[in-house]
Short mmCIF file of N, CA and C in Angstrom, two decimals:
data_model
loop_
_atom_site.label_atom_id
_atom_site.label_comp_id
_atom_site.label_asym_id
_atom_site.label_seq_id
_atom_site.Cartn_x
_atom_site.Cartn_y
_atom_site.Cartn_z
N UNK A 1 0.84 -1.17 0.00
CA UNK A 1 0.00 0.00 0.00
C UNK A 1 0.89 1.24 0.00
N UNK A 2 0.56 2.56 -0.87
CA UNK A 2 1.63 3.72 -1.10
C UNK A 2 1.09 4.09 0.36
N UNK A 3 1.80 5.08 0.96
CA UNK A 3 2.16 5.84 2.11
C UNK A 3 2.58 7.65 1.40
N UNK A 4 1.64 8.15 2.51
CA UNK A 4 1.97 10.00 2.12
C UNK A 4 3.15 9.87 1.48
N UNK A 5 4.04 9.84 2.26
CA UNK A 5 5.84 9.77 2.04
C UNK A 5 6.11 9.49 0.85
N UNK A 6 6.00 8.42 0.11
CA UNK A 6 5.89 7.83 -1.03
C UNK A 6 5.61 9.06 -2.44
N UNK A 7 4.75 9.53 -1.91
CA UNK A 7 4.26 10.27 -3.42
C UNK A 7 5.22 11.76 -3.13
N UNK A 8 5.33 12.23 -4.72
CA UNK A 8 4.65 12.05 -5.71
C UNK A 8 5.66 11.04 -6.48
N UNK A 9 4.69 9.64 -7.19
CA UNK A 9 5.72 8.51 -7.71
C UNK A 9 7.10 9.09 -8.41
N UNK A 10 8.41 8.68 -7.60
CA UNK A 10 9.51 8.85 -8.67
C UNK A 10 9.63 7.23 -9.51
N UNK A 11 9.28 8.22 -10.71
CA UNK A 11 9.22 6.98 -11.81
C UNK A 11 10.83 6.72 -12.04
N UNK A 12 11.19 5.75 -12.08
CA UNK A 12 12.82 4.64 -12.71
C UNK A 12 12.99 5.18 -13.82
N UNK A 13 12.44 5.80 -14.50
CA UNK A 13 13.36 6.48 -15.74
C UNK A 13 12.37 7.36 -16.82
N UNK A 14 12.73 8.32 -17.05
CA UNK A 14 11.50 9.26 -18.11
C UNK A 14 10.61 8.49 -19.50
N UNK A 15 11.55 7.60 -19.81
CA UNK A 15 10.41 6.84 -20.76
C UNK A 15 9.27 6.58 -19.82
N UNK A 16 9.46 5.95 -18.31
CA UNK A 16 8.33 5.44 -18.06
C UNK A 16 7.20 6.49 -17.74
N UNK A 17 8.06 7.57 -17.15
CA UNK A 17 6.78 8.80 -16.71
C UNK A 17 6.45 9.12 -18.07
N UNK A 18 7.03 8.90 -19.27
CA UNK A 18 6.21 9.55 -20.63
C UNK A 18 4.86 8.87 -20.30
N UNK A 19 5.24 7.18 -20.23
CA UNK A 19 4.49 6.11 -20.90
C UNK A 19 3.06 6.62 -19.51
N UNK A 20 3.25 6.69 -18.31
CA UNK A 20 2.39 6.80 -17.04
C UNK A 20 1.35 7.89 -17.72
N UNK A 21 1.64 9.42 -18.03
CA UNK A 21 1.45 9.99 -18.51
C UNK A 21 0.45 9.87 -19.82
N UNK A 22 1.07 8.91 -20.83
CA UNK A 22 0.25 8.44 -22.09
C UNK A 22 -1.10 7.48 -21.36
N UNK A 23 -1.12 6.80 -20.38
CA UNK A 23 -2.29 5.65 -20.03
C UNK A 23 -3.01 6.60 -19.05
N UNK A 24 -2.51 7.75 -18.47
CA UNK A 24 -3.67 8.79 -17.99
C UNK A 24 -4.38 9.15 -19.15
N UNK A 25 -3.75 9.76 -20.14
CA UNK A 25 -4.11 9.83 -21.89
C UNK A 25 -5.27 8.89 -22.16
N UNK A 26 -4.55 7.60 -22.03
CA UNK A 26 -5.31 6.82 -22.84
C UNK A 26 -7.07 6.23 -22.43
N UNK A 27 -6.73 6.52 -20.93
CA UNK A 27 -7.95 6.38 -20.12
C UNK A 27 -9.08 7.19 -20.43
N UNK A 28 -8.25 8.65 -20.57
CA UNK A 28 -9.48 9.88 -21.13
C UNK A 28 -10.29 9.74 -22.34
N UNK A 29 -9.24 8.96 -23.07
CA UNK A 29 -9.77 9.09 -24.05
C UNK A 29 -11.03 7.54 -24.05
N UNK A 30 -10.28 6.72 -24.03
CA UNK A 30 -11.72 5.53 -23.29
C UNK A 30 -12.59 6.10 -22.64
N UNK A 31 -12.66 6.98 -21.81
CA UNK A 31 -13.92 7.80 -20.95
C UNK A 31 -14.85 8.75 -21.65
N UNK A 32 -14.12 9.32 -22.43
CA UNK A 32 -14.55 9.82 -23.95
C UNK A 32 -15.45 9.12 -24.35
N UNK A 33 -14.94 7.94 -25.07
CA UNK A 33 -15.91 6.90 -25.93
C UNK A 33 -17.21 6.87 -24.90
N UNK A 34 -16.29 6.48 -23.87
CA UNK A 34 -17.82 5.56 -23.04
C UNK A 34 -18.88 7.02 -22.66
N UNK A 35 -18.32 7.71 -21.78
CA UNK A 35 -19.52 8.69 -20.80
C UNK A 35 -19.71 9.93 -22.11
N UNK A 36 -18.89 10.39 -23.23
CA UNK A 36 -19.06 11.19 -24.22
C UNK A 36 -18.60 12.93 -22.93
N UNK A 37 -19.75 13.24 -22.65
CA UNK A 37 -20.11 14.85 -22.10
C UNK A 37 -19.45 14.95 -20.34
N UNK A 38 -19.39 13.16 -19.82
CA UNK A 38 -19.11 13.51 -18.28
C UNK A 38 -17.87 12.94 -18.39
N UNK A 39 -17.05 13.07 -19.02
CA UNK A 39 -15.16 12.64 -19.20
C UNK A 39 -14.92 13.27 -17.85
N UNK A 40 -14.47 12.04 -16.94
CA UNK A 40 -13.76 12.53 -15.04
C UNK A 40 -12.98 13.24 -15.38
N UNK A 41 -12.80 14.28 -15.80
CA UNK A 41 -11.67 15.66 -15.39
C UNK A 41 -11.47 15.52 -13.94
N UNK A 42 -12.27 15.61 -12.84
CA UNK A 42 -11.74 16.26 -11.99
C UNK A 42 -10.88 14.76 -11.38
N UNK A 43 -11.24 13.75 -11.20
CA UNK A 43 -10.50 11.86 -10.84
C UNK A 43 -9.45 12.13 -11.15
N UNK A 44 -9.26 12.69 -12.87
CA UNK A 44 -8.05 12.63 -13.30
C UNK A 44 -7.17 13.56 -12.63
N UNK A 45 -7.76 14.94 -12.50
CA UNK A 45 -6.72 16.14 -12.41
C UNK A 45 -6.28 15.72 -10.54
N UNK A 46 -7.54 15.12 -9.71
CA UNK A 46 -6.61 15.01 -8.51
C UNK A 46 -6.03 13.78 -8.33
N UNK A 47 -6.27 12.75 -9.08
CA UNK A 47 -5.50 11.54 -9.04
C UNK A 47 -4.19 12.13 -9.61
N UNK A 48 -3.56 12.68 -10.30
CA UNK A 48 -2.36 13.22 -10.70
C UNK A 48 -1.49 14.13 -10.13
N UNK A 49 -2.82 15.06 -9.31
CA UNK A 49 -2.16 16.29 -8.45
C UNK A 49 -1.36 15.36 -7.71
N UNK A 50 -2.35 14.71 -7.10
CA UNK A 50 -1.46 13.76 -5.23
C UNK A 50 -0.50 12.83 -6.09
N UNK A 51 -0.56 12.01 -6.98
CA UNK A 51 0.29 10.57 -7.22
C UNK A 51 1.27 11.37 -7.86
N UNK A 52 1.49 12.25 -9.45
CA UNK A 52 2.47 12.14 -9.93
C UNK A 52 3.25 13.71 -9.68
N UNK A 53 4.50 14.10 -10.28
CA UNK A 53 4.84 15.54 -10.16
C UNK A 53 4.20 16.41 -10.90
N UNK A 54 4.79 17.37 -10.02
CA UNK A 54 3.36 18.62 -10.75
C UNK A 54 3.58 18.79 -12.12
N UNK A 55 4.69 19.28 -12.36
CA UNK A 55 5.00 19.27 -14.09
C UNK A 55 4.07 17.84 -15.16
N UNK A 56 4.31 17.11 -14.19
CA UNK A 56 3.30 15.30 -14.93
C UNK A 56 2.09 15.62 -15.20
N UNK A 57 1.61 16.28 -13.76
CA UNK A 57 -0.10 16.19 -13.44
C UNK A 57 -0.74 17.07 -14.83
N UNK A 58 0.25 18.44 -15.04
CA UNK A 58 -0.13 19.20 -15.88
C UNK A 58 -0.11 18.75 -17.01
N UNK A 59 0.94 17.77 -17.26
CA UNK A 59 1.12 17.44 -18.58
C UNK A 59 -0.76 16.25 -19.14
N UNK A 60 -0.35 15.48 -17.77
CA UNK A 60 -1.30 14.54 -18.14
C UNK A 60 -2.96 15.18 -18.29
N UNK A 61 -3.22 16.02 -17.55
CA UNK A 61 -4.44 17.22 -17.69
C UNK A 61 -4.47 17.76 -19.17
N UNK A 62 -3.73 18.33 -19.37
CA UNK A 62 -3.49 18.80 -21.16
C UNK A 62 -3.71 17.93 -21.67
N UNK A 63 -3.04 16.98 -22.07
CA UNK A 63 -3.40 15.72 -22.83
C UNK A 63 -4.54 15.25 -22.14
N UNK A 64 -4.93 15.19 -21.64
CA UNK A 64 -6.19 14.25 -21.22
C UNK A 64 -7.41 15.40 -21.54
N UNK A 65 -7.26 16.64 -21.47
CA UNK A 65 -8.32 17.54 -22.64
C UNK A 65 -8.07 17.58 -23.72
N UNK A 66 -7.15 17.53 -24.29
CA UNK A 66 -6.85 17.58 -25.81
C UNK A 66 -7.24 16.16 -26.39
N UNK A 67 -7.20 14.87 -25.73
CA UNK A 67 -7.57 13.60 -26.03
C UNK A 67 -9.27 13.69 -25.91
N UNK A 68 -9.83 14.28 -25.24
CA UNK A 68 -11.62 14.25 -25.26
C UNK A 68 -11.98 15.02 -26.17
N UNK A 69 -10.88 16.49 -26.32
CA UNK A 69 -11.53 17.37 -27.72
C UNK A 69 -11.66 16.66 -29.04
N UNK A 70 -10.15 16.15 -29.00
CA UNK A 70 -10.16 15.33 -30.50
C UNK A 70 -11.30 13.73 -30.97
N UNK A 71 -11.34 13.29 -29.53
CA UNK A 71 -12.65 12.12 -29.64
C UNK A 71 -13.80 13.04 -29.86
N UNK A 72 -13.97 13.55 -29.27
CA UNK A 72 -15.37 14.46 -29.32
C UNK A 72 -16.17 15.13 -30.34
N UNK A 73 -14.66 16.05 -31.18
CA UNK A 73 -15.02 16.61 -32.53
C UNK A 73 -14.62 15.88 -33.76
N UNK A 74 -13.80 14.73 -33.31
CA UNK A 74 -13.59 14.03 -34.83
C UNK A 74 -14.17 12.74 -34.91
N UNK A 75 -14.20 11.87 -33.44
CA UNK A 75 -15.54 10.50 -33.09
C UNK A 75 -17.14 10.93 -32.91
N UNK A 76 -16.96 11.68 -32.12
CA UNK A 76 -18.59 11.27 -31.41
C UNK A 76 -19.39 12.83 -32.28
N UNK A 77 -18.38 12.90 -33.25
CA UNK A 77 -19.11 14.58 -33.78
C UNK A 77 -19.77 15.39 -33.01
N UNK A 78 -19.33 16.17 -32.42
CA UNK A 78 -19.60 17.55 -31.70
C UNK A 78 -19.87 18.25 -32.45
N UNK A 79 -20.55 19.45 -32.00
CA UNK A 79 -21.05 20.39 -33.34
C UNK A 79 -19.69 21.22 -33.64
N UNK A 80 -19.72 21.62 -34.62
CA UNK A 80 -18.41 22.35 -34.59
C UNK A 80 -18.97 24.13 -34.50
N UNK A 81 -19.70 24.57 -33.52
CA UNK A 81 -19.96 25.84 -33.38
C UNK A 81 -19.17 26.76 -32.52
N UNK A 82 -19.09 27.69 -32.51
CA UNK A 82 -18.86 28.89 -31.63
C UNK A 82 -18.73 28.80 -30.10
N UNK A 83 -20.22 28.00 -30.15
CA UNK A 83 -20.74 27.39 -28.56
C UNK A 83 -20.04 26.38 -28.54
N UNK A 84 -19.58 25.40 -29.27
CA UNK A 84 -19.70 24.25 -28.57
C UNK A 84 -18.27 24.46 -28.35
N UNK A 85 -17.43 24.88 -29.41
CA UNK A 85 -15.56 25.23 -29.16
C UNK A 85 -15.59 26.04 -28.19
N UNK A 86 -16.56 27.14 -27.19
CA UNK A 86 -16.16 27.83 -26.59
C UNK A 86 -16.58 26.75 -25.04
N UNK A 87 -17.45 25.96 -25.10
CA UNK A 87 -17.69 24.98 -23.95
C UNK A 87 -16.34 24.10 -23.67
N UNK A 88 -15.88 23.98 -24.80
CA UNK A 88 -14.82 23.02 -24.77
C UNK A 88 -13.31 23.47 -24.49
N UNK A 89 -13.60 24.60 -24.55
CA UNK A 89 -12.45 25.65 -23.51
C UNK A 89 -12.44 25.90 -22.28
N UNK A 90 -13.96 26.10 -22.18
CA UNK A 90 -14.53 26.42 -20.59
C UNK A 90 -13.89 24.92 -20.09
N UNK A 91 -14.34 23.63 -20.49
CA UNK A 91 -13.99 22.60 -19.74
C UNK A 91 -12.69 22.19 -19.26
N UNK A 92 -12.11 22.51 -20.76
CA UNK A 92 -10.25 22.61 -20.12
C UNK A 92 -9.95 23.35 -19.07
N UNK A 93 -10.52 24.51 -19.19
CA UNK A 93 -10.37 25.57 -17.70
C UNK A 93 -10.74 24.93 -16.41
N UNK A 94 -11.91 24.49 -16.51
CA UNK A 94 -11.97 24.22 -15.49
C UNK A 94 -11.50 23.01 -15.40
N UNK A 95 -11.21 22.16 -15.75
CA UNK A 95 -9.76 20.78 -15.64
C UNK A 95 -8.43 21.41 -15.09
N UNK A 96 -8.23 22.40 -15.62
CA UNK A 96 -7.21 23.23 -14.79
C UNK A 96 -7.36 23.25 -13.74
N UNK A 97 -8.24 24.44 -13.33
CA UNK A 97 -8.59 24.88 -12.23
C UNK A 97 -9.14 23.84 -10.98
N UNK A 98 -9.48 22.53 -11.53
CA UNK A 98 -9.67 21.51 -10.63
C UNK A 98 -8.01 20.56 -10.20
N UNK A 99 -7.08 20.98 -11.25
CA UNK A 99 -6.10 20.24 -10.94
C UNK A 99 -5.12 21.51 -9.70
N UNK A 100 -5.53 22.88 -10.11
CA UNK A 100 -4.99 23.84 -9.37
C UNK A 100 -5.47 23.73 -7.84
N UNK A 101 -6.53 23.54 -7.97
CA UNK A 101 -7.46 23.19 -6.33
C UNK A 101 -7.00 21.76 -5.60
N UNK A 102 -6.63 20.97 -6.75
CA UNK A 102 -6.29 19.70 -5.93
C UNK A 102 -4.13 19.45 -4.97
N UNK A 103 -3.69 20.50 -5.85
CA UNK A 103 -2.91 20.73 -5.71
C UNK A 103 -2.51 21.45 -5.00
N UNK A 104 -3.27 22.42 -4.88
CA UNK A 104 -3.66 23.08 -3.00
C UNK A 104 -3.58 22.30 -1.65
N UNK A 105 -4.08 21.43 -2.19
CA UNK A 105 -4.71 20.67 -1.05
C UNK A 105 -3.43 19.83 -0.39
N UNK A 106 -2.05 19.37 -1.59
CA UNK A 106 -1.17 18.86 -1.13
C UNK A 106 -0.20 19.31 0.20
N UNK A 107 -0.17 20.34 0.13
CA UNK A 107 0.13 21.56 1.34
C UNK A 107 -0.28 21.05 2.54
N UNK A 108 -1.21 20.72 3.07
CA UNK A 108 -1.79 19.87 4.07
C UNK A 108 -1.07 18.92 4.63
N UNK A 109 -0.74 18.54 6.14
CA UNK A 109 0.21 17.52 6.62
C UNK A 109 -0.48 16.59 6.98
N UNK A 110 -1.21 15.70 5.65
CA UNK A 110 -2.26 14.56 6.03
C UNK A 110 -1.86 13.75 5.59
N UNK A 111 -2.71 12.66 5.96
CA UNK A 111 -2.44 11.22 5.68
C UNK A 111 -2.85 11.13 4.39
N UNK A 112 -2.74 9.95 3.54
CA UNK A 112 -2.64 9.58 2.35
C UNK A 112 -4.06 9.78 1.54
N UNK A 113 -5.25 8.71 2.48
CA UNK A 113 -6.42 9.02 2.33
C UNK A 113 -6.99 10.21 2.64
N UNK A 114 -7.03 11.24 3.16
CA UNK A 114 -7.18 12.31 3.53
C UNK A 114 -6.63 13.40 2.49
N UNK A 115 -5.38 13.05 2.57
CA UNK A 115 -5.10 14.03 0.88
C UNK A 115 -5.34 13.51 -0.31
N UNK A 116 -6.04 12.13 -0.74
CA UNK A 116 -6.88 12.14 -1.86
C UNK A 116 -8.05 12.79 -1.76
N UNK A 117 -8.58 12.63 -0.55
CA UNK A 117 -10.22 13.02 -0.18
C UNK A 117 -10.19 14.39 -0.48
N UNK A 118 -9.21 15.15 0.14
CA UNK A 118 -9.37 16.69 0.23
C UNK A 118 -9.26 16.94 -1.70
N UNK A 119 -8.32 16.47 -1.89
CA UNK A 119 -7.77 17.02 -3.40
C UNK A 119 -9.24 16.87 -4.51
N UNK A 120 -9.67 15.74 -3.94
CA UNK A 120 -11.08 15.18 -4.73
C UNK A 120 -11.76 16.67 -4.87
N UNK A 121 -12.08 16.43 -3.48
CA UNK A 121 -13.13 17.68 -3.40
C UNK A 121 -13.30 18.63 -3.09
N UNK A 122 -11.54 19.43 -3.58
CA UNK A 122 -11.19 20.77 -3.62
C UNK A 122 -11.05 20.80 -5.44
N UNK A 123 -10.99 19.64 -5.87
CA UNK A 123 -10.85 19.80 -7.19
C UNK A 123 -12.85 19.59 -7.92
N UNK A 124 -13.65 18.97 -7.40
CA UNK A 124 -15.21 18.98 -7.77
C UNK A 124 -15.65 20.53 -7.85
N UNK A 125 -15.06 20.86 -6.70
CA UNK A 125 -15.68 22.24 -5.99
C UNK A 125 -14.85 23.23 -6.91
N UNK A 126 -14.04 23.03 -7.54
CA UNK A 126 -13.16 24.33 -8.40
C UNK A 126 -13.71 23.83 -10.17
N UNK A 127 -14.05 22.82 -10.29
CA UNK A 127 -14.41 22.09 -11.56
C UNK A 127 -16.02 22.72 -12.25
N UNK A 128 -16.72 22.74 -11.23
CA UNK A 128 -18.04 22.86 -11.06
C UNK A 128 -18.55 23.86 -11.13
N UNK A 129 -17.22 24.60 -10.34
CA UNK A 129 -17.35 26.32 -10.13
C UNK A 129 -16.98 27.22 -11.30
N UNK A 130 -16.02 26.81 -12.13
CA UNK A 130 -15.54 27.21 -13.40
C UNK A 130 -17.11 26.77 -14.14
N UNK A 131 -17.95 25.58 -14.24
CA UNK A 131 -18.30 25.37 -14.92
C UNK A 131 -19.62 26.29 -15.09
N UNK A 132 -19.79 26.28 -14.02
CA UNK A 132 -20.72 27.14 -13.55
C UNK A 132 -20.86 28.39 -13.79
N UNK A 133 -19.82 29.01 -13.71
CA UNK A 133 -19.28 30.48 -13.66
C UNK A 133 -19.37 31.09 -15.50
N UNK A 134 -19.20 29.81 -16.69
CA UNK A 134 -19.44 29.70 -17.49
C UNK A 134 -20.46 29.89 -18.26
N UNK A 135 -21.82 29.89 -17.61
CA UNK A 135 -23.15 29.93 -17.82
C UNK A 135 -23.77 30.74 -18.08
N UNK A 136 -22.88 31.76 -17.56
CA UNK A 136 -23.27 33.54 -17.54
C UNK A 136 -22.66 34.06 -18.51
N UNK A 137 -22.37 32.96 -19.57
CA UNK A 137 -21.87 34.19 -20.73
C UNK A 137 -21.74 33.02 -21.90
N UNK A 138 -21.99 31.76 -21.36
CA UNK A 138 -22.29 30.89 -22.42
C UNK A 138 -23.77 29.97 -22.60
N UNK A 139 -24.41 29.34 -23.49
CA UNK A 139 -25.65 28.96 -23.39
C UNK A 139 -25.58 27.40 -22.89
N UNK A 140 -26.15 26.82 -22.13
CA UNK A 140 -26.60 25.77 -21.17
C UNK A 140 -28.36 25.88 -21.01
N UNK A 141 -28.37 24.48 -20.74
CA UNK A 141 -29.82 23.81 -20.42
C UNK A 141 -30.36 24.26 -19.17
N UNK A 142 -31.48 24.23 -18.82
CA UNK A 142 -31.97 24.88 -17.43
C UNK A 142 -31.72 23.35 -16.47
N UNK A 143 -31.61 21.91 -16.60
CA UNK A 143 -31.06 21.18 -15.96
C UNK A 143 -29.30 20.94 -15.62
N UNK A 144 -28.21 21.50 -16.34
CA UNK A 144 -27.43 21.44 -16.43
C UNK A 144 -26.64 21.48 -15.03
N UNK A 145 -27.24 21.92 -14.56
CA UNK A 145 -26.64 22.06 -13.15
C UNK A 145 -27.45 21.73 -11.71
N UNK A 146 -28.73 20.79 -11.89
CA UNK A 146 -29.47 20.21 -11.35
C UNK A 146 -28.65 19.16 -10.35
N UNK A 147 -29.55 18.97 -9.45
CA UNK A 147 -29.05 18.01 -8.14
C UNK A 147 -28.51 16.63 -9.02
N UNK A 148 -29.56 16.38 -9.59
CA UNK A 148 -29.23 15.09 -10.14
C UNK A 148 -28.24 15.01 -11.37
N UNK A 149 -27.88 15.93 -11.89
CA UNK A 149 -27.01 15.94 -13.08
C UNK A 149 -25.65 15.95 -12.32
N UNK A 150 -25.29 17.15 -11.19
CA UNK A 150 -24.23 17.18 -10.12
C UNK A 150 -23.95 16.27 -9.81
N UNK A 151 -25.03 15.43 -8.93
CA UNK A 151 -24.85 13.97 -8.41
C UNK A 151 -23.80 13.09 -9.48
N UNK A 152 -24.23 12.95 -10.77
CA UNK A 152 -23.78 12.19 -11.85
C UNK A 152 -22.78 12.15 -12.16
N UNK A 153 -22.43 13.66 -12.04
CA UNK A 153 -20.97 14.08 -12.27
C UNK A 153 -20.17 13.47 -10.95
N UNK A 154 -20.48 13.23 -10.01
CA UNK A 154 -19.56 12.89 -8.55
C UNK A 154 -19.77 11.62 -8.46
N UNK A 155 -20.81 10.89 -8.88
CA UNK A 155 -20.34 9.12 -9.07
C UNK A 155 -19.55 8.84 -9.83
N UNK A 156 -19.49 9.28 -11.25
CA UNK A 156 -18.91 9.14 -12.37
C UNK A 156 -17.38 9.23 -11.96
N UNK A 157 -17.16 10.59 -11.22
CA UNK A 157 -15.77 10.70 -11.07
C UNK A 157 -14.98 9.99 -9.75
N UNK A 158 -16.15 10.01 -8.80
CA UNK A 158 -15.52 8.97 -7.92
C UNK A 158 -15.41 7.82 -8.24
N UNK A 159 -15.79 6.69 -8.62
CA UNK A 159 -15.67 5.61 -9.79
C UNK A 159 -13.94 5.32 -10.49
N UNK A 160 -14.05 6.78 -11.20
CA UNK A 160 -12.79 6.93 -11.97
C UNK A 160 -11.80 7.15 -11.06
N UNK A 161 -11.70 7.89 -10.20
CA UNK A 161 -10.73 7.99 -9.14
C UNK A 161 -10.45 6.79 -8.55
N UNK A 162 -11.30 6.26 -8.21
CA UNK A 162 -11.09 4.81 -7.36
C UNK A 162 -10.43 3.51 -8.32
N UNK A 163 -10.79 3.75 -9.75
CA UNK A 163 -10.29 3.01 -10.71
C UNK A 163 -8.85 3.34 -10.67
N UNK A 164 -8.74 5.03 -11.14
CA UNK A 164 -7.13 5.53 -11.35
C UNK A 164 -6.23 4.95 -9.55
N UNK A 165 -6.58 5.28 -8.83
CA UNK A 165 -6.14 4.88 -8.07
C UNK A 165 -5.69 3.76 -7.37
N UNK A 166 -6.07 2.57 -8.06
CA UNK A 166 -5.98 1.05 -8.53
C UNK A 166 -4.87 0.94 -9.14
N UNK A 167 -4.80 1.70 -10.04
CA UNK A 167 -3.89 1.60 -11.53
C UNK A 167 -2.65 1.79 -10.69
N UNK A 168 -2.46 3.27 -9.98
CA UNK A 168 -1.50 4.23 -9.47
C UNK A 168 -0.92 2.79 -8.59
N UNK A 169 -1.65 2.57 -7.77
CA UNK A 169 -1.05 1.47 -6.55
C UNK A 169 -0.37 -0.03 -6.72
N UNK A 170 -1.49 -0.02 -7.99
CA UNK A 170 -0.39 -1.67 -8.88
C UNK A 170 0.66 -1.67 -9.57
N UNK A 171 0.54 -0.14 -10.34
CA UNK A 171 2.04 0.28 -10.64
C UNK A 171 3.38 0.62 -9.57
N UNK A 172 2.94 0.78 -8.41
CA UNK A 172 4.30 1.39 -7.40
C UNK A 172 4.32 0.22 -6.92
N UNK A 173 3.23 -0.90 -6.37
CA UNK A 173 3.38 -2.24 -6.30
C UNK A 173 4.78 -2.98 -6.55
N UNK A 174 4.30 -2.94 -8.42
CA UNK A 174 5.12 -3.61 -8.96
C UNK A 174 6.82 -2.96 -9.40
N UNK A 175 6.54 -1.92 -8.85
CA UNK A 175 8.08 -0.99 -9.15
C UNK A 175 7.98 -1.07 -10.48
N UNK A 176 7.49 -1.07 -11.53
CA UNK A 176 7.52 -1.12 -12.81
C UNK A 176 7.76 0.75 -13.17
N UNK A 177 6.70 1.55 -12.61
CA UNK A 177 6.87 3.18 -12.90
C UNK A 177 7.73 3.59 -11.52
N UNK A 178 8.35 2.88 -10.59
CA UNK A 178 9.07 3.85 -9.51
C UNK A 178 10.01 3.35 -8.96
N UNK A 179 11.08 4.35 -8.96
CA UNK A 179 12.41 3.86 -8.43
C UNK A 179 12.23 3.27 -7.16
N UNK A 180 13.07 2.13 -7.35
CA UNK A 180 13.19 1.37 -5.61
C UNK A 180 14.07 1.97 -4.75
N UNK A 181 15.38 3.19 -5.05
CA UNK A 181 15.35 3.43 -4.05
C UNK A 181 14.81 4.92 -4.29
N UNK A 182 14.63 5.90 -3.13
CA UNK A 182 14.24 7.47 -3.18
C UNK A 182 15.06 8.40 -3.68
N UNK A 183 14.61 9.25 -4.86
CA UNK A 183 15.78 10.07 -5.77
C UNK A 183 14.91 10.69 -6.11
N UNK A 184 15.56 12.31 -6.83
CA UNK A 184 14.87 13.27 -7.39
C UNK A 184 13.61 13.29 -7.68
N UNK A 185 12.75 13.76 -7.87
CA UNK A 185 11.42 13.71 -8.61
C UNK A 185 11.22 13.92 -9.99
N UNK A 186 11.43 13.26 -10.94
CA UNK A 186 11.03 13.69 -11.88
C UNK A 186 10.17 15.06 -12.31
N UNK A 187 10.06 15.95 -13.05
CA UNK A 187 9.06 17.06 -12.52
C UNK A 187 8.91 17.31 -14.55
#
């Protein structure tokens, strides 16, 4: 089992943090296919804040919006409007801004579970809030932000978190992405 101490994973050599990096990628983009409109931004951005280095987390956030834009507008055809490219900015933002909130949260002298928990839902609460904040100058549904649509969005991503966080723990497991002994951080 990883331990606070432990993170953020120093990966055994930069191919592998490319490759760690590419299967955060590759996940988004599977989440893409499957959920289309509720892609876990925020699972991803704090599963990355806490597990990998910050320079990673960002990287893997970028790519992991740029992997849902390109499923989105070239698979699942998105409209290609004004609105819909300007939603799809808003969402990167706030993927940011949820990975910026979760990354806050690392600051905190907590235990392991405790700084996923916080990062979770300092990153929902900054995700939601961007998205939200969006509404007032872009066009949305009068349910869009309903109890039950919210709700959807926080199973969905807790789900994915609990999945990514599977992934994260079988990889340091197996020392396959992290040096056995403690050295620099990759960043």
């Amino acid at each position: 089992m990883l331990e606070r101490n432990q993170l953020p994973l120093r990966p055994a050599a930069p191919s592998f943090a490319a490759a760690w990096v590419a299967i955060i990628a590759g996940a988004s983009v599977a989440l893409s296919l499957v959920l289309a409109c509720i892609t876990p931004f925020v699972a991803l951005a704090a599963v990355s804040a806490v597990i990998l280095p910050r320079r990673m987390a960002l990287r893997a956030v970028l790519l992991t919006w740029l992997a849902n834009q390109v499923v989105g507008y070239l698979v699942l055809g998105y409209p290609q409007t004004f609105d819909s490219f300007a939603w799809g900015l808003a969402i990167g933002i706030a993927a940011f801004a949820s990975l910026a909130a979760a990354l806050g949260v690392l600051r905190l002298a907590a235990g392991l579970a405790v700084t996923m928990a916080g990062a979770f839902l300092a990153g929902f609460i900054a995700y939601e809030g961007v998205l939200f904040a969006a509404t007032a100058v872009l066009p949305s549904g009068d349910g869009a932000f309903s109890a039950a649509v919210v709700a959807e969005v926080l199973l969905i991503n807790s789900l994915a978190a609990i999945g990514l966080i599977c992934l994260h723990a079988g990889a340091a497991s197996s020392r396959a992405l992290v040096a056995a002994q403690p050295g620099p951080v990759l960043s």
